[in-house]
Coordinates of C-alpha atoms (C1' of nucleotides) in Angstrom, one line a residue:
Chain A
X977 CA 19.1 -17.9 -11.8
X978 CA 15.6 -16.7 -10.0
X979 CA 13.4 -15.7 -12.4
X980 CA 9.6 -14.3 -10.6
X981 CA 7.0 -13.0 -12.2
X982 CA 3.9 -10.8 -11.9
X983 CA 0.9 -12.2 -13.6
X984 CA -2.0 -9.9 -13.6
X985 CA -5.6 -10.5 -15.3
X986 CA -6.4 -7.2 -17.4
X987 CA -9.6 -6.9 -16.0
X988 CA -9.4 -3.5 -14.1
X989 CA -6.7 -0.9 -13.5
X990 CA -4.0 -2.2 -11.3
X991 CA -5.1 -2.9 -7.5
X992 CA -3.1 -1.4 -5.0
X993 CA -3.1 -5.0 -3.1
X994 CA -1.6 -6.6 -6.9
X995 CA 0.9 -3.9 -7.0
X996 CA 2.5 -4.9 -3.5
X997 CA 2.8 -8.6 -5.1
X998 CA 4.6 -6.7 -8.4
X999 CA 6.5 -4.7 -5.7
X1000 CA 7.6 -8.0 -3.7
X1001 CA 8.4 -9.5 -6.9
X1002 CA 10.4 -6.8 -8.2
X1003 CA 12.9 -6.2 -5.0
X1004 CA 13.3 -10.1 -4.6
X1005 CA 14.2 -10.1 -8.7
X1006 CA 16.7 -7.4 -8.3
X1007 CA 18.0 -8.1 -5.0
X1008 CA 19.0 -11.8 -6.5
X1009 CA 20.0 -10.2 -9.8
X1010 CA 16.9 -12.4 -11.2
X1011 CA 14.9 -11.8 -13.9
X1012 CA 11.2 -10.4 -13.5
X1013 CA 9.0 -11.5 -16.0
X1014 CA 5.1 -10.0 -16.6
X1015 CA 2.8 -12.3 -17.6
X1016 CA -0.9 -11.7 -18.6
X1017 CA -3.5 -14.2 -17.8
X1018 CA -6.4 -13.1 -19.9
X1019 CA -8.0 -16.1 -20.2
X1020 CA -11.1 -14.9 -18.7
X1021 CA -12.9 -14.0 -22.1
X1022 CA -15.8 -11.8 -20.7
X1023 CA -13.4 -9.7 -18.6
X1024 CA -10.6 -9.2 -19.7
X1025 CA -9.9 -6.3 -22.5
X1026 CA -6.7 -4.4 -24.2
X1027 CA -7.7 -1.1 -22.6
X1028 CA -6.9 -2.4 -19.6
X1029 CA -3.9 -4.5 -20.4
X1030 CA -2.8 -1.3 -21.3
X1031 CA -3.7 0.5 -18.0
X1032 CA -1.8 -1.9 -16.2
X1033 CA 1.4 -1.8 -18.1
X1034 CA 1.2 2.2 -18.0
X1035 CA 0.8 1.9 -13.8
X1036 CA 3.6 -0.6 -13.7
X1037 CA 6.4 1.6 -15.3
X1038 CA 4.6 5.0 -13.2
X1039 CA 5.6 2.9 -10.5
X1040 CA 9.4 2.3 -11.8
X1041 CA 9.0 -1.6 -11.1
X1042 CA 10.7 -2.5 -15.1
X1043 CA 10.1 -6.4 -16.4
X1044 CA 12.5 -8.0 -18.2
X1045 CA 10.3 -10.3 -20.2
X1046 CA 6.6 -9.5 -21.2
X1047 CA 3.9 -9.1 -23.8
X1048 CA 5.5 -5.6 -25.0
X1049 CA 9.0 -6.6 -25.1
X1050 CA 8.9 -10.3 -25.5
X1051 CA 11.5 -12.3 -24.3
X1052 CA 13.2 -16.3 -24.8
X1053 CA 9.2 -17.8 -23.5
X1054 CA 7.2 -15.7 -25.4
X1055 CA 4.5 -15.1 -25.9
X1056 CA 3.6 -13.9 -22.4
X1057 CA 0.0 -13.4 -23.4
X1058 CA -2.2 -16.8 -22.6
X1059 CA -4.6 -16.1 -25.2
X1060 CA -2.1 -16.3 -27.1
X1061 CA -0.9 -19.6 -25.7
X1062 CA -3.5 -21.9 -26.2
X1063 CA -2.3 -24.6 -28.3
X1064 CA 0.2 -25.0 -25.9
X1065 CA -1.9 -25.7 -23.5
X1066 CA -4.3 -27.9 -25.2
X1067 CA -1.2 -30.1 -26.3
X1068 CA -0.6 -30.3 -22.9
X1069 CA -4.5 -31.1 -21.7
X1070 CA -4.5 -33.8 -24.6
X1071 CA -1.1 -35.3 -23.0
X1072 CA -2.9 -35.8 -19.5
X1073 CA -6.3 -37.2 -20.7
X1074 CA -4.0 -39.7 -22.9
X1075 CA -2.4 -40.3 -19.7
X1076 CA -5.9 -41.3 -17.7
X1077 CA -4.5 -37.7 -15.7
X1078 CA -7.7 -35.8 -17.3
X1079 CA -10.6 -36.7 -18.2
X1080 CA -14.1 -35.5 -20.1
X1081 CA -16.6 -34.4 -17.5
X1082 CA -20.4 -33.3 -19.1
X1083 CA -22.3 -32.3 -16.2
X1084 CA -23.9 -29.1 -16.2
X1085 CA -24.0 -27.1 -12.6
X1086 CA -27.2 -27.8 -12.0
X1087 CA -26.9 -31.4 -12.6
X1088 CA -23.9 -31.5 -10.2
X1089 CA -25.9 -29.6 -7.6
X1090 CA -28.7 -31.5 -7.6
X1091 CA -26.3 -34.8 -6.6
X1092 CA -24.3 -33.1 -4.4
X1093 CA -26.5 -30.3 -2.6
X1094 CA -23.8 -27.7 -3.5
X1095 CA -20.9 -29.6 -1.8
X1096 CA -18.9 -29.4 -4.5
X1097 CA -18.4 -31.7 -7.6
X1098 CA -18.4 -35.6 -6.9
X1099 CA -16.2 -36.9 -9.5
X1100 CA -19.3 -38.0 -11.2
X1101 CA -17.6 -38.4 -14.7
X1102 CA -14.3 -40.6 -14.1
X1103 CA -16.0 -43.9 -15.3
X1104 CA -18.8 -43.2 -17.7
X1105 CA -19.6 -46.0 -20.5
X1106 CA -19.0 -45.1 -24.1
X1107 CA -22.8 -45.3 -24.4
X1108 CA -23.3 -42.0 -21.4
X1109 CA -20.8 -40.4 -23.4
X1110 CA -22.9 -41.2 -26.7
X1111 CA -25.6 -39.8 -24.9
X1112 CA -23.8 -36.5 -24.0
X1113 CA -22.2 -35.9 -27.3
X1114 CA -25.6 -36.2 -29.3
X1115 CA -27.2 -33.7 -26.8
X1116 CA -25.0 -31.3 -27.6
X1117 CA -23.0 -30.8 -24.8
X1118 CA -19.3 -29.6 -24.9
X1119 CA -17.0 -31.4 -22.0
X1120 CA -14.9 -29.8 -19.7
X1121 CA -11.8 -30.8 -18.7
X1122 CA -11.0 -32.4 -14.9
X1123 CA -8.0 -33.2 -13.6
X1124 CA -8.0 -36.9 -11.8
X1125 CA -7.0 -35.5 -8.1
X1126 CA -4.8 -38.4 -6.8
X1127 CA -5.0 -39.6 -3.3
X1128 CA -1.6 -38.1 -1.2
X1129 CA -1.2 -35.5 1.1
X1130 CA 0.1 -32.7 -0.5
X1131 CA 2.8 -30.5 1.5
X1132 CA 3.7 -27.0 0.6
X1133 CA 7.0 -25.7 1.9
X1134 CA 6.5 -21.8 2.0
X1135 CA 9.1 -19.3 2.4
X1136 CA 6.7 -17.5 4.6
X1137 CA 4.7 -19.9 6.1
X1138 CA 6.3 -22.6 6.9
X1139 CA 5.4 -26.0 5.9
X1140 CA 1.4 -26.6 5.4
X1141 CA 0.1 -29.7 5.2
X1142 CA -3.2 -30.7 3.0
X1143 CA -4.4 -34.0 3.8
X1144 CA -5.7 -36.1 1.1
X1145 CA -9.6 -36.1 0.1
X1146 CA -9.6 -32.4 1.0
X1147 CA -9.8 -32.1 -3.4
X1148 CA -12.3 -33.0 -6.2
X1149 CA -11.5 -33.1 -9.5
X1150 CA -11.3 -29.7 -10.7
X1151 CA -11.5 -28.1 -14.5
X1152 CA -8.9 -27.2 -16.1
X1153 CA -9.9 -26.9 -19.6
X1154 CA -13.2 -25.1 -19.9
X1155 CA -16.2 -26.1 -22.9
X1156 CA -15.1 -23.3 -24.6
X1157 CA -11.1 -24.9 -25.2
X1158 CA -9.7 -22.1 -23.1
X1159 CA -7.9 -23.7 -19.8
X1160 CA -8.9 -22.0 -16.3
X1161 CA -6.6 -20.2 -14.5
X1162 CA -5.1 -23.2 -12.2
X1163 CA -3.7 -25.2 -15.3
X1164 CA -2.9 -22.0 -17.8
X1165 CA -0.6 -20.6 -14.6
X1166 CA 1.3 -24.3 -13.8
X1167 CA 2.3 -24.7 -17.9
X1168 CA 3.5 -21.1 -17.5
X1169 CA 5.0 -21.4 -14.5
X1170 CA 7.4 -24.4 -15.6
X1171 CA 7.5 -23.4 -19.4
X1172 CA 8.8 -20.0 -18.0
X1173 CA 11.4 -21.7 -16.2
X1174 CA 9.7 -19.6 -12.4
X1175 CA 12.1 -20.4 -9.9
X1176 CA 9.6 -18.6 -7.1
X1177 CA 6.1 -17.9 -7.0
X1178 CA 5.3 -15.0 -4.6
X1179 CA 1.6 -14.2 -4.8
X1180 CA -1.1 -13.3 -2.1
X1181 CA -2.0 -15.8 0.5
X1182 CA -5.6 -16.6 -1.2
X1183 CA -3.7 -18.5 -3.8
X1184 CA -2.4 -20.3 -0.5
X1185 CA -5.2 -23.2 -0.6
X1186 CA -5.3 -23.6 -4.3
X1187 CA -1.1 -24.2 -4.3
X1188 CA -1.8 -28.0 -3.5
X1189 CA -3.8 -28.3 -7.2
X1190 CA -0.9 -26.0 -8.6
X1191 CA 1.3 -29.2 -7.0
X1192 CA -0.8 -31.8 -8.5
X1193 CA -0.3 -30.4 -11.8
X1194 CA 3.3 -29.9 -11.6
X1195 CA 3.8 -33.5 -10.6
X1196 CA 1.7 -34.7 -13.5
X1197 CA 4.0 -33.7 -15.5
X1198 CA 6.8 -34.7 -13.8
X1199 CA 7.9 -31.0 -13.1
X1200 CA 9.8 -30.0 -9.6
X1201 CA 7.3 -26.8 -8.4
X1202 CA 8.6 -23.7 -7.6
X1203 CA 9.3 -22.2 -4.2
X1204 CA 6.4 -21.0 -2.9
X1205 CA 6.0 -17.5 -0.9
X1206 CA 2.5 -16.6 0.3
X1207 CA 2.5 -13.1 1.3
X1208 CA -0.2 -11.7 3.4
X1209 CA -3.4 -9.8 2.0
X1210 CA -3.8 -5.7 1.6
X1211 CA -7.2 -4.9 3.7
X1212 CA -9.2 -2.0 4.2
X1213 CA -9.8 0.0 7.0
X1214 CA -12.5 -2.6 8.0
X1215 CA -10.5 -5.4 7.7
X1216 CA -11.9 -6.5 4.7
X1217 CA -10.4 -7.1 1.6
X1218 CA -9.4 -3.8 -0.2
X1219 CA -12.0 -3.1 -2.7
X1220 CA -13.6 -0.2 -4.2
X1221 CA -15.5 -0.2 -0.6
X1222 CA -12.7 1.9 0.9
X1223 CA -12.5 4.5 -1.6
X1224 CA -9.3 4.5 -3.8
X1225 CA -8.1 1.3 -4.2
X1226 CA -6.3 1.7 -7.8
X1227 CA -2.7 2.6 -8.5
X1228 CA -4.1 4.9 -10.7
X1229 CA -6.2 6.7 -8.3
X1230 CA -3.4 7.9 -6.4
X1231 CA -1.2 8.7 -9.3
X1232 CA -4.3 11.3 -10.5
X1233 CA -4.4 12.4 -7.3
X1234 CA -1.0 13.7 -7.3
X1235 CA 1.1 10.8 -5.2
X1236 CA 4.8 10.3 -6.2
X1237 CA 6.1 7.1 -7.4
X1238 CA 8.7 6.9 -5.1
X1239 CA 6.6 7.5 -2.3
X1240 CA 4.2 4.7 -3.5
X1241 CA 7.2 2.4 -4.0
X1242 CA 8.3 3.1 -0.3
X1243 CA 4.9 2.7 1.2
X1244 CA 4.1 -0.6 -0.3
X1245 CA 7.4 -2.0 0.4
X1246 CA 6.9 -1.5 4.1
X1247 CA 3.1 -3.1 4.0
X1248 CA 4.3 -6.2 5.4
X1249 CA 8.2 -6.2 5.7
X1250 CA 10.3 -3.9 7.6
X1251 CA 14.0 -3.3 7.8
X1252 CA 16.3 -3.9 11.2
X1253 CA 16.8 -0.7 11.8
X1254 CA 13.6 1.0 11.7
X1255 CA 13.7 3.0 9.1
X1256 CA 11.1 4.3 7.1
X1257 CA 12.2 6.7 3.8
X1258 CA 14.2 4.0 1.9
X1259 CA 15.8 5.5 -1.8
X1260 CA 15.0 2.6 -4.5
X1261 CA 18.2 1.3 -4.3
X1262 CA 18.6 0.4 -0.7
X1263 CA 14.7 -1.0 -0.5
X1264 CA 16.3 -3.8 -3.0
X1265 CA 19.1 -4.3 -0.9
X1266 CA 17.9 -4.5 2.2
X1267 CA 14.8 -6.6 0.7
X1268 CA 14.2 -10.2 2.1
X1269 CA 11.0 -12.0 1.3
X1270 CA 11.9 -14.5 4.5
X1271 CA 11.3 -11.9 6.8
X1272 CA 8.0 -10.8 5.5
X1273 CA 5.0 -10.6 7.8
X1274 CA 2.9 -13.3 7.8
X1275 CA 0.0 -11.3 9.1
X1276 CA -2.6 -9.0 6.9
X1277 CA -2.3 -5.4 6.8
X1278 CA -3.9 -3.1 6.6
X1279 CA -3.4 -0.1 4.0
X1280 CA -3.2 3.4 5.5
X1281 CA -3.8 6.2 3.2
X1282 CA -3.0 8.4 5.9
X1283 CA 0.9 7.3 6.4
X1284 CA 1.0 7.0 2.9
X1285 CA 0.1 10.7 2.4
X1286 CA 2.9 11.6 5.4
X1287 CA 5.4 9.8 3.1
X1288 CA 4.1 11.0 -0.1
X1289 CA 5.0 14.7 1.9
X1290 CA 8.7 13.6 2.9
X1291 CA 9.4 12.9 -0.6
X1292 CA 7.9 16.4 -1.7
X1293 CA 10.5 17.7 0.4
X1294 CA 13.5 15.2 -0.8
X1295 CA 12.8 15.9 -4.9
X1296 CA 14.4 18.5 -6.3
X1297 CA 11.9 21.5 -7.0
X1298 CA 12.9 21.2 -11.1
X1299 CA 11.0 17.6 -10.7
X1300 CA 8.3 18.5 -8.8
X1301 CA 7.7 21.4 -11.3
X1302 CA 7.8 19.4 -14.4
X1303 CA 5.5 16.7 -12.3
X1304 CA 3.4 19.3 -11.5
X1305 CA 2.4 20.4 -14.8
X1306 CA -0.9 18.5 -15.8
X1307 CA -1.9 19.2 -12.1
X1308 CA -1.4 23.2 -13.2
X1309 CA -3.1 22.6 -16.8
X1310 CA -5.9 20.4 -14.8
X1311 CA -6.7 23.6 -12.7
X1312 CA -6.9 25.6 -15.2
X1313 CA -3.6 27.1 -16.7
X1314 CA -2.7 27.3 -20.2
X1315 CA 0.1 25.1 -21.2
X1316 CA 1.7 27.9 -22.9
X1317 CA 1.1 30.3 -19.5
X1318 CA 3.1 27.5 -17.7
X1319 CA 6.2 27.5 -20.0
X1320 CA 6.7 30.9 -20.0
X1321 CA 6.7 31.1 -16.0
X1322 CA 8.7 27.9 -15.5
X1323 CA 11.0 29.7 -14.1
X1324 CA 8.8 31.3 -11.0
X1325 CA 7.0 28.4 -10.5
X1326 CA 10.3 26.6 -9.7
X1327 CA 11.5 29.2 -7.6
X1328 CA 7.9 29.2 -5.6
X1329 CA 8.3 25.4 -5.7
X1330 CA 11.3 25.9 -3.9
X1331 CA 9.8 28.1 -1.1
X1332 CA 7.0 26.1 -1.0
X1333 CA 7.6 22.4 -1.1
X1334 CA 8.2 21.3 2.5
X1335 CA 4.1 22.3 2.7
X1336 CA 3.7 20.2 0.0
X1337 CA 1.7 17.1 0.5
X1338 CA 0.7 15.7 -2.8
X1339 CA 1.5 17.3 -6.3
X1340 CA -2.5 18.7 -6.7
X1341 CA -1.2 21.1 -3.5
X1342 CA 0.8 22.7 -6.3
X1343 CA -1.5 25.3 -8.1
X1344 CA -2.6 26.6 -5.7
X1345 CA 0.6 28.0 -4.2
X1346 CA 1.8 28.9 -7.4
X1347 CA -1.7 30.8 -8.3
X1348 CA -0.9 33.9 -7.0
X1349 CA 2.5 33.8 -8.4
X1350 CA 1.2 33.1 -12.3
X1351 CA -2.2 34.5 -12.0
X1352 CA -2.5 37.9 -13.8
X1353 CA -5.4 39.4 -12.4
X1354 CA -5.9 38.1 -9.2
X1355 CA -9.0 38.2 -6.3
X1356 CA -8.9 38.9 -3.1
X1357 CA -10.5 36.7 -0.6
X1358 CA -14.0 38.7 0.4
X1359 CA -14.1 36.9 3.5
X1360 CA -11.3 37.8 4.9
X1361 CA -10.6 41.1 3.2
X1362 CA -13.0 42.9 5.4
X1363 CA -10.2 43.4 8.2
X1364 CA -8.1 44.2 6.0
X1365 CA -10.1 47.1 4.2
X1366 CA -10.4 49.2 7.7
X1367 CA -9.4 52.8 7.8
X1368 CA -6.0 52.2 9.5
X1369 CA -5.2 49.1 7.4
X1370 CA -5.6 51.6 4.1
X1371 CA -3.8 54.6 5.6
X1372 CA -0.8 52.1 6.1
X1373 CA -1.0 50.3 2.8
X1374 CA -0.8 53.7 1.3
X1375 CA 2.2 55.3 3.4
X1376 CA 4.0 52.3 2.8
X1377 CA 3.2 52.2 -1.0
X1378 CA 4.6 55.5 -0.9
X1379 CA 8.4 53.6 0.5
X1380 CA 7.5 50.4 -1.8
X1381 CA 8.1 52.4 -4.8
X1382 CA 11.7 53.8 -3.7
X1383 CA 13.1 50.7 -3.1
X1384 CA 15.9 49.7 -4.9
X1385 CA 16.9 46.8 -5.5
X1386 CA 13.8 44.9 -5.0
X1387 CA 15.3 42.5 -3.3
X1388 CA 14.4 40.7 0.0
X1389 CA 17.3 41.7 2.7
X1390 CA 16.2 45.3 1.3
X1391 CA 12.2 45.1 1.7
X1392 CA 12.8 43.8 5.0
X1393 CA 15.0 46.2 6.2
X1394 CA 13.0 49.0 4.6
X1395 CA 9.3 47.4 5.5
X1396 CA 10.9 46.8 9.3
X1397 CA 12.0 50.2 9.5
X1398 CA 8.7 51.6 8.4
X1399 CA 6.8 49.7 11.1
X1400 CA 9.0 51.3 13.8
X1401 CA 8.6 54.8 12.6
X1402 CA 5.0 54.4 12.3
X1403 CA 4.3 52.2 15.9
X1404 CA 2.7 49.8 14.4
X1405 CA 3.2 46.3 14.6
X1406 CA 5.0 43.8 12.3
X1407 CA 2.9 40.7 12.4
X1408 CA -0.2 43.2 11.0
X1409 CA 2.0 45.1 8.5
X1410 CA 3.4 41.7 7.2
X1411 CA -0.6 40.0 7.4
X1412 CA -2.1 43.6 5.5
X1413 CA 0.9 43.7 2.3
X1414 CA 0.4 39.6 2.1
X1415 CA -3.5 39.8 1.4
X1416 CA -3.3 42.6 -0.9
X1417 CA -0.4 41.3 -2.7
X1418 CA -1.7 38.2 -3.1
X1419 CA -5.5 37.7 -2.2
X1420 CA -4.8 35.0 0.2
X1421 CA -3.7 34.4 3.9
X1422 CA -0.8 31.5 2.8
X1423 CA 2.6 31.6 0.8
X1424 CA 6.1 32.2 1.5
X1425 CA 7.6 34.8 3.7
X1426 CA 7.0 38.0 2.9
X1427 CA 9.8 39.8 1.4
X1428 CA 10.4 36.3 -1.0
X1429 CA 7.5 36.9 -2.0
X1430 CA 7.4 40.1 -3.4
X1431 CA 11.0 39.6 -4.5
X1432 CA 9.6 37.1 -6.8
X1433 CA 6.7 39.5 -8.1
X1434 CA 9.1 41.8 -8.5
X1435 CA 8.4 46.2 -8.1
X1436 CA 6.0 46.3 -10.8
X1437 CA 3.6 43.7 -10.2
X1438 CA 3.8 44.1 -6.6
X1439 CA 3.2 48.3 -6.9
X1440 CA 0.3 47.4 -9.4
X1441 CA -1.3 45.2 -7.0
X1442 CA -1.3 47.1 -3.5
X1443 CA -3.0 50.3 -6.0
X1444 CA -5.4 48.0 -7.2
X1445 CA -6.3 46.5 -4.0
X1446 CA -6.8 50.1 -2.5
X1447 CA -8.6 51.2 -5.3
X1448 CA -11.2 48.2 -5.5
X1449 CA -14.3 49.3 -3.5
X1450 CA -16.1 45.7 -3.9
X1451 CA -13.9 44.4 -0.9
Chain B
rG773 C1' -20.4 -27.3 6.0
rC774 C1' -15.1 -28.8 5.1
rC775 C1' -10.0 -27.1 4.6
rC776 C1' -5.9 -23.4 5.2
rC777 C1' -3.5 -19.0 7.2
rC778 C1' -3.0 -15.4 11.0
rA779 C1' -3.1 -12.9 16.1
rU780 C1' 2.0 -6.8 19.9
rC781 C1' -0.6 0.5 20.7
rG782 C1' -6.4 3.0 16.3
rA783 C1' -2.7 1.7 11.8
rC784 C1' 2.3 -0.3 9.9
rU785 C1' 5.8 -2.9 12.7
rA786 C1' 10.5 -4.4 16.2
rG787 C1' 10.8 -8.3 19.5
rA788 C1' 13.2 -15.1 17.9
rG789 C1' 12.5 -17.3 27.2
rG790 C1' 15.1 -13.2 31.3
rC791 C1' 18.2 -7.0 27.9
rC792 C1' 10.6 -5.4 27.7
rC793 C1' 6.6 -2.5 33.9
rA794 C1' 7.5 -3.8 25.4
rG795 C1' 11.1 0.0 21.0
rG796 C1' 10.3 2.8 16.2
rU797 C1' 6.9 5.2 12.4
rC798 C1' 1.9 7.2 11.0
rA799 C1' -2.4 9.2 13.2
rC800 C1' -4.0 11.7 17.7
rC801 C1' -3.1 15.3 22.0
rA802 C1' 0.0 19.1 24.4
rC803 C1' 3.9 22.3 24.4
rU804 C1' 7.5 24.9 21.4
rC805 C1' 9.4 27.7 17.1
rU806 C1' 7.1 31.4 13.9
rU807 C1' 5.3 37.6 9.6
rU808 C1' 0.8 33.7 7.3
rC809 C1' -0.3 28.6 5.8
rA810 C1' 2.8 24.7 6.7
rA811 C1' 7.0 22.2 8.1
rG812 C1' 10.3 21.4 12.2
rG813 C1' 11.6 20.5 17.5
rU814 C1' 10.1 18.4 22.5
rG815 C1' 6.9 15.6 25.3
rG816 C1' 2.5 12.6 25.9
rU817 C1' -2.0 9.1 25.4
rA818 C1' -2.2 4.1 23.7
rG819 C1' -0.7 -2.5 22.8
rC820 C1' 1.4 -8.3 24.0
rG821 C1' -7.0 -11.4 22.5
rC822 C1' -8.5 -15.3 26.4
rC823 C1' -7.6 -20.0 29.2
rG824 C1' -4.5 -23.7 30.3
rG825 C1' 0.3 -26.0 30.2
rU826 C1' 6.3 -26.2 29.8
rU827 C1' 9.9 -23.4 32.7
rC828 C1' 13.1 -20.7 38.3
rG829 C1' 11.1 -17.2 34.5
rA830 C1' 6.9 -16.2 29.3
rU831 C1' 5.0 -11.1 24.4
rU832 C1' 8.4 -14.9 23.0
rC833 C1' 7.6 -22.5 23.2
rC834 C1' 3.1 -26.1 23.2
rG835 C1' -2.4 -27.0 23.4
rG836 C1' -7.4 -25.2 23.4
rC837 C1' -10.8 -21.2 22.8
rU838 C1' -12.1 -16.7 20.7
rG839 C1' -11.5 -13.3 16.9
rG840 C1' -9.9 -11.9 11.9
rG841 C1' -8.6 -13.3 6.8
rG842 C1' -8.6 -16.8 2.8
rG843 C1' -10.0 -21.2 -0.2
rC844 C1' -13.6 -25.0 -1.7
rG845 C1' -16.3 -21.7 -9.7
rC846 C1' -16.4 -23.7 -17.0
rC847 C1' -13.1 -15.9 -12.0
rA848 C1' -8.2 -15.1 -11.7

RNA sequence: GCCCCCAUCGACUAGAGGCCCAGGUCACCACUCUUUCAAGGUGGUAGCGCCGGUUCGAUUCCGGCUGGGGGCGCCA
């Protein structure tokens, strides 16, 4: 049975870069019918908090990629919290040091980079005498925790990668129990690892050099490691590591900004792996099909907002309008609309929505298309209504108001065959008939075709309008 | 400084010795469609980092160089 997992720190909102790893976790769980567990390492004190915990679980599910085991649900390892883990991992610490595996080291920083002109600790505390330790104990220091590094070459066997070979001596003895009783990250995530059963550990490739400590610690305790798959890194533009640098680097971000899951899904999926058969819009279910973590790319990439927003437009166009008009609801109340205004014209927006959504890049395109549809008392452009306030231009507005009125039923085929019919009678030309009734139906330059439109408005509103707009001197 | 990974158009990638004077997608440019804004359609610009090998033949295999990324924390 593969069982993966995604093991963030809640110390920020969840990075694009460590929602790729959740991603690659997530199709290589469900394509091998495994079980994806979510794990949080908060054993960074200072940073970490519940807001964020929170944040994170909230993106996760935005982004449809559903654990099987974790802090909110639990599951047969629980807990799935470190901090709430500790005496298991102190049990564990106590077991090494009882072993000669571990053992007490005192030094401060300074101390060790005085010795060692910042090269890195020198194993200074393996053999003190019980009278150094004397001496440390009634200064008042509290010992960390090192792990004895043996000497071996250590070999990692990645999916991606290959085999990598670390030769022996490349290693001092690291912490991995901190003064403060809490272990550091490289000992909290082996115990999980193991106790959680992991069959595959698929993580960025800067965990890549710190896998041979992961290895050490496995073997200490007599555990076969997991399978190993080191995926490349998410950079900027710059190609640097993504960071707040480039502008929006959270899941979040994008999700405020009116993104669609699915299209973040897809995107992500293809940042470093590709299918055969070059395709690009994958549905959910075939991604985890076609999914195979062997053929991942071993080189970075970089993430392009840019096809992200093109893909973010094809699924504008794939989701049916109903969706995109219920998505598109705290995008309308953010700009401005009543919730209750938005309820009651459901109905038109999802008919605009309809007309409208191949434009459609991201959901905050949405208000404005719909405003003219929803908007009670509209404006009218003052920029642009100046050539459209001429002489000639209200003369026409005027006969044709005249027809508007008579037509019956206001219905699309109609107004076109009535509006066309009106243009040839009158010599004048289509294209400025069809740009004169847009603007003062509407106030704007954009929308649907024509005779939609105004079918949607419907006689009265429309009638109302074209009088007000000829009417209104300020334009 | 030491160690590790990587290297095809601007970007994401296909390519696993001859099928490649390198294919697809985004972006960009042009044309086209069109009652607006878009979308769509058609076409185009653009790439195998460099130097040596191996081979009848290298984008593809090997080595070096260069370049980029990462690690070496009482951060994860």
């Amino acid at each position: 049975m593969v069982r993966v997992r995604f093991a963030p720190s809640p110390t920020g909102y969840l990075h694009i870069g460590n929602a790729r790893t959740a991603l690659f976790n997530y199709l290589f769980a469900r394509k091998n019918k495994g079980v994806f567990v979510l794990r949080i390492e908060d054993t960074d004190l200072d940073r970490s908090s519940d807001e964020f915990e929170k944040g994170i679980l909230d993106d996760l599910r935005w982004l449809g990629l559903s654990w099987d085991e974790g802090p909110d649900i639990g599951g047969p390892y629980q807990p799935y919290r470190q901090i709430e883990r500790l005496n298991l991992y102190r049990e564990y610490a106590t077991r090494l040091v009882s072993e000669g595996k571990a053992y007490q080291c005192w030094c401060t920083k300074e101390e060790i980079e005085e010795r060692t002109k910042a090269k890195g600790y020198d194993n200074y505390c393996r053999n003190l005498t019980d009278e150094q330790i004397a001496k440390f104990k009634s200064e008042g220091r509290k010992p960390v925790l090192r792990f004895k590094v043996p000497e071996k070459d250590v070999v990692v066997n990645d999916i991606i990668r290959g085999i990598v070979r670390f030769e022996s001596g490349s290693l001092n003895d690291f912490v991995i129990m901190k003064s403060n009783g809490v272990p550091t990250f490289h000992f909290a995530v082996v115990i999980d690892d193991f106790e959680m059963k992991i069959t595959h550990v698929i993580r960025g490739e800067d965990h890549l050099s710190n896998t041979p400590k992961h290895i050490l610690i496995f073997e200490s305790f007599g555990q076969i490691p997991p399978q190993f798959a080191h995926m490349s890194m998410t950079l900027g533009p710059d190609r640097t590591r993504l960071s707040k640098r480039h502008g929006a680097t959270s899941v979040r971000q994008y999700r405020e900004n009116g993104f669609l899951s699915d299209a973040m899904f897809n995107y992500l999926a293809l940042l470093g792996w590709s299918s055969k058969d070059n395709q690009e819009i994958f549905p959910r279910e075939k991604l985890i099909q076609e999914f195979s973590i062997e053929s991942c790319n071993k080189s970075n990439a970089i993430f392009d907002p840019a096809k992200l927003l093109w893909m973010n437009s094809q699924y504008m166009k794939i989701k049916p309008s109903s969706e995109i008009a219920k998505l598109s609801i705290p995008f309308l109340e953010k700009a401005g609309y009543e919730k209750s205004s938005i309820e009651k014209n459901m109905k038109t927006i999802e008919r605009v929505i309809d007309l409208e959504k191949e434009k459609f890049k991201t959901l905050k395109d949405v208000p404005e298309r719909i405003s003219p549809f929803i908007t009670e008392d509209i404006t009218w452009n003052s920029g642009l209504s100046q050539k459209f306030k001429s002489p000639e231009a209200t003369r026409i507005l005027s006969d044709i108001l005249v027809e508007i009125k008579e037509i019956e039923p206001f219905e699309k085929t109609v107004l076109e065959d009535m509006i066309r019919k009106f243009c040839e009678e009158k010599k004048v030309k289509t294209g400025e008939v069809f740009h004169l009734l847009r603007f003062a139906l509407t106030g704007v330059t954009k929308g649907p075709g024509l005779f939609e439109l105004m079918e949607i408005l419907g006689k009265e509103v429309s009638i109302k309008r074209i009088e007000k707009f000829l009417v209104n001197k300020e334009y």
